[in-house]
């Protein structure tokens, strides 16, 4: 459905995102991992494309985000960058490419920027990654933070349930968000935390807060594109709104194709040379 809005060709930068927060304009963000999907998402006018390490799940079929490698993230990111005209492209630093070593964090980030042409990196964690954030920023690379449910730590959490429901963890999250802002992050993703806490964080920091399962009182929203298009079927948390049923639609089309091939209906006379 057309909104009647004219496509805005203005390129999105971290400064544009900050202006959006200042004006109270919501920020839209979706994942994409390949050229064809990124082309559609960019043309629709999304503000940020996240080349998420969720590629490990939805593209590669792994149970967690841990197995995806830096080389694989760069492959996905460079495919996305070739497709875009307007969106800001943010790439997840994968598990093992930054934890506990700020020099390696910088080297991994430089590889992402140089080899893919992306515009920023995203990292999971709070106080424990501050040294890395500062080192990456000193090279002129914008960093997005990620707090709350951080899937790279799933084996520490042991479960994908809502984070920071207890006061102690909530206070720590607010402290981490302020520290990430102070260290220079241009935005923070908050994943699966109580809406009231997310609202408080969004009011406590001046940089944009992008939520996923964090309620509507933040500065923007992000979803995994395979989930919101209904390609993945098994994943249906409360926060997910499905905008399509592509699993059924694609399967139906494939069934029709198989039937047409088997029956000899495809190709017909007009579909041959
Ligand atoms: O990898 C990813 O897709 C993410 C989003 C869930 C924010 O980090």
XYZ file of C-alpha atoms and ligand atoms in Angstrom:
281
model
C 0.000 0.000 0.000
C 1.373 3.420 -0.929
C 1.545 6.016 1.833
C 1.561 8.808 -0.757
C 4.890 9.919 0.713
C 7.607 10.886 -1.746
C 10.783 8.795 -1.656
C 13.400 10.802 0.224
C 16.732 10.502 -1.581
C 18.649 12.097 1.291
C 21.356 9.722 2.459
C 21.069 8.617 6.062
C 24.094 9.338 8.244
C 24.616 9.081 11.983
C 24.002 12.860 12.107
C 20.656 12.477 10.349
C 19.686 9.835 12.936
C 20.591 12.205 15.770
C 18.471 14.940 14.150
C 15.598 12.451 13.917
C 15.825 11.759 17.657
C 16.035 15.476 18.405
C 12.886 16.102 16.335
C 11.033 13.098 17.751
C 10.951 11.394 14.330
C 11.013 7.586 14.650
C 13.867 5.605 13.100
C 13.132 2.462 11.044
C 15.662 -0.359 10.908
C 15.541 -3.870 9.421
C 18.097 -6.564 8.809
C 19.205 -7.642 5.343
C 22.008 -9.969 4.350
C 21.990 -10.089 0.542
C 21.891 -7.812 -2.498
C 18.339 -8.493 -3.730
C 16.620 -8.060 -0.368
C 18.712 -4.989 0.518
C 17.730 -3.372 -2.789
C 14.029 -3.707 -1.964
C 14.434 -2.583 1.654
C 16.503 0.460 0.655
C 14.080 1.412 -2.132
C 11.205 1.281 0.372
C 13.030 3.964 2.357
C 14.319 2.187 5.464
C 16.645 4.372 7.559
C 19.108 1.714 8.736
C 19.940 -1.703 7.295
C 21.522 -3.981 9.867
C 23.678 -6.760 8.506
C 23.013 -8.679 11.699
C 24.800 -11.745 12.934
C 21.262 -13.192 12.909
C 22.470 -14.211 9.422
C 23.938 -17.130 11.347
C 20.353 -18.245 12.119
C 18.256 -17.215 9.145
C 20.791 -17.517 6.324
C 23.018 -20.354 7.551
C 20.601 -22.341 9.744
C 22.683 -22.316 12.922
C 20.920 -22.500 16.271
C 22.777 -19.448 17.641
C 24.630 -16.400 16.316
C 27.954 -17.691 17.598
C 29.254 -19.677 14.588
C 29.186 -16.900 11.967
C 32.676 -15.665 11.074
C 34.095 -12.231 10.297
C 34.712 -13.292 6.663
C 31.084 -14.392 6.331
C 29.826 -11.093 7.828
C 31.985 -9.176 5.349
C 30.565 -11.243 2.470
C 26.981 -10.445 3.538
C 27.800 -6.777 4.198
C 29.461 -6.186 0.837
C 26.438 -7.713 -0.956
C 24.147 -5.324 0.947
C 26.315 -2.267 0.357
C 26.249 -2.863 -3.426
C 22.450 -2.571 -3.308
C 21.862 0.587 -1.345
C 21.299 4.222 -2.291
C 20.079 5.809 0.879
C 20.165 3.640 4.014
C 22.906 3.621 6.637
C 24.475 0.137 6.683
C 25.499 -1.162 10.122
C 27.326 -4.477 10.466
C 27.477 -6.715 13.533
C 30.936 -7.544 14.803
C 30.556 -11.328 15.155
C 31.293 -13.394 18.241
C 35.041 -13.884 18.610
C 36.004 -10.806 16.593
C 36.192 -8.324 19.485
C 35.549 -9.817 22.933
C 38.296 -9.066 25.434
C 40.707 -7.533 22.978
C 40.366 -3.911 21.850
C 43.146 -4.240 19.260
C 41.347 -7.155 17.625
C 38.067 -5.206 17.850
C 39.689 -2.374 15.888
C 41.274 -4.734 13.332
C 37.922 -6.507 12.786
C 36.098 -3.184 12.403
C 38.644 -1.869 9.911
C 38.278 -5.073 7.868
C 34.486 -4.640 7.820
C 34.673 -0.995 6.745
C 37.440 -1.504 4.154
C 36.270 -4.769 2.604
C 32.494 -4.207 2.626
C 32.081 -0.430 2.343
C 29.619 -0.409 5.276
C 29.104 2.723 7.361
C 29.242 1.542 10.999
C 29.649 -1.490 13.253
C 27.501 -2.823 16.086
C 28.771 -4.573 19.220
C 27.035 -6.327 22.087
C 27.853 -5.433 25.687
C 28.295 -2.630 28.214
C 31.192 -1.676 30.469
C 33.274 -4.634 29.278
C 33.467 -3.274 25.697
C 34.109 0.417 26.423
C 37.833 0.226 25.707
C 37.083 -1.388 22.327
C 34.374 1.176 21.508
C 36.793 4.032 22.170
C 39.560 2.416 20.136
C 37.251 1.795 17.159
C 35.900 5.341 17.357
C 39.449 6.717 17.422
C 39.822 5.277 13.911
C 36.738 7.221 12.810
C 34.405 4.216 12.718
C 30.913 4.841 14.132
C 29.757 2.287 16.725
C 26.229 1.204 17.634
C 25.802 -0.480 21.030
C 23.505 -3.402 21.893
C 22.200 -4.078 25.435
C 19.523 -6.215 27.079
C 19.239 -9.631 25.487
C 22.559 -9.982 23.711
C 22.393 -13.259 21.745
C 26.176 -13.712 21.597
C 26.003 -14.333 25.390
C 23.172 -16.869 25.172
C 25.195 -19.586 26.871
C 25.808 -17.225 29.819
C 22.089 -16.297 30.055
C 20.947 -19.873 29.359
C 17.621 -18.635 27.970
C 16.081 -16.074 25.579
C 13.648 -14.670 28.199
C 13.131 -10.929 28.827
C 16.206 -9.308 30.412
C 16.558 -6.671 33.146
C 13.256 -7.328 34.908
C 15.007 -7.161 38.279
C 16.171 -3.835 39.692
C 19.852 -4.725 39.860
C 20.091 -5.704 36.180
C 17.907 -2.730 35.166
C 20.217 -0.302 37.011
C 23.252 -1.901 35.403
C 21.644 -1.549 31.964
C 20.964 2.177 32.508
C 24.574 2.627 33.663
C 25.867 0.761 30.593
C 23.691 2.832 28.222
C 25.068 6.069 29.712
C 28.632 4.743 29.503
C 28.167 3.747 25.827
C 26.798 7.211 25.094
C 29.742 8.838 26.902
C 32.262 6.713 25.025
C 30.803 7.965 21.733
C 28.323 5.347 20.427
C 25.929 6.983 17.954
C 22.955 4.762 18.903
C 22.061 1.726 21.021
C 19.846 -1.296 20.301
C 17.840 -2.489 23.323
C 16.625 -6.048 22.924
C 13.833 -7.747 24.864
C 13.613 -5.648 28.031
C 10.562 -4.150 29.809
C 9.011 -1.245 27.883
C 9.132 1.070 30.921
C 12.869 0.508 31.335
C 13.497 1.107 27.609
C 11.506 4.357 27.804
C 13.580 5.463 30.789
C 16.824 4.709 28.926
C 15.627 6.608 25.838
C 14.920 9.622 28.066
C 18.212 9.302 29.972
C 20.540 9.426 26.977
C 20.638 11.872 24.094
C 21.575 9.315 21.384
C 18.907 7.277 19.515
C 17.622 4.103 21.190
C 16.385 1.442 18.777
C 14.174 -1.238 20.306
C 13.372 -4.849 19.511
C 10.915 -6.195 22.044
C 11.437 -3.018 24.061
C 8.082 -1.266 23.558
C 7.080 1.799 21.583
C 8.489 4.620 23.708
C 11.971 4.490 22.208
C 13.414 6.315 19.191
C 13.085 3.558 16.610
C 12.401 -0.112 15.950
C 14.311 -2.998 14.410
C 13.148 -6.467 13.323
C 14.800 -9.377 11.557
C 13.431 -9.270 8.016
C 12.839 -13.026 7.723
C 10.663 -12.840 10.847
C 8.571 -9.814 9.842
C 8.007 -11.219 6.336
C 6.865 -14.562 7.748
C 9.654 -16.571 6.122
C 10.665 -18.052 9.476
C 7.749 -19.946 10.992
C 9.089 -21.382 14.210
C 9.988 -18.013 15.815
C 7.008 -16.089 17.186
C 7.801 -13.969 20.239
C 5.180 -11.489 21.494
C 7.055 -8.486 20.074
C 7.065 -9.771 16.501
C 4.552 -8.292 14.053
C 4.339 -10.282 10.822
C 3.715 -8.167 7.728
C 3.480 -11.131 5.350
C 3.296 -14.904 5.131
C 6.082 -15.485 2.682
C 6.712 -19.056 3.847
C 3.262 -20.111 2.597
C 3.410 -17.832 -0.418
C 6.814 -19.093 -1.601
C 5.920 -22.717 -0.882
C 2.678 -22.314 -2.860
C 4.544 -20.869 -5.829
C 7.109 -23.681 -5.746
C 4.289 -26.278 -5.609
C 2.625 -24.660 -8.626
C 5.920 -24.691 -10.518
C 6.514 -28.369 -9.711
C 2.997 -29.231 -10.906
C 3.466 -27.235 -14.121
C 6.808 -28.927 -14.852
C 5.491 -32.420 -14.091
C 2.343 -31.891 -16.173
C 4.271 -30.434 -19.119
C 2.323 -27.160 -18.833
C 5.572 -25.196 -18.368
C 7.058 -23.968 -20.626
C 4.287 -23.271 -23.149
C 4.785 -22.127 -26.746
C 5.173 -18.464 -25.790
C 7.833 -19.336 -23.230
C 10.250 -20.871 -25.699
C 12.452 -19.749 -28.635
O 21.638 -9.721 14.540
C 20.562 -9.104 14.597
O 19.666 -9.280 13.757
C 20.361 -8.151 15.675
C 18.999 -7.574 15.840
C 18.120 -8.559 16.493
C 19.021 -6.288 16.560
O 21.268 -7.864 16.402
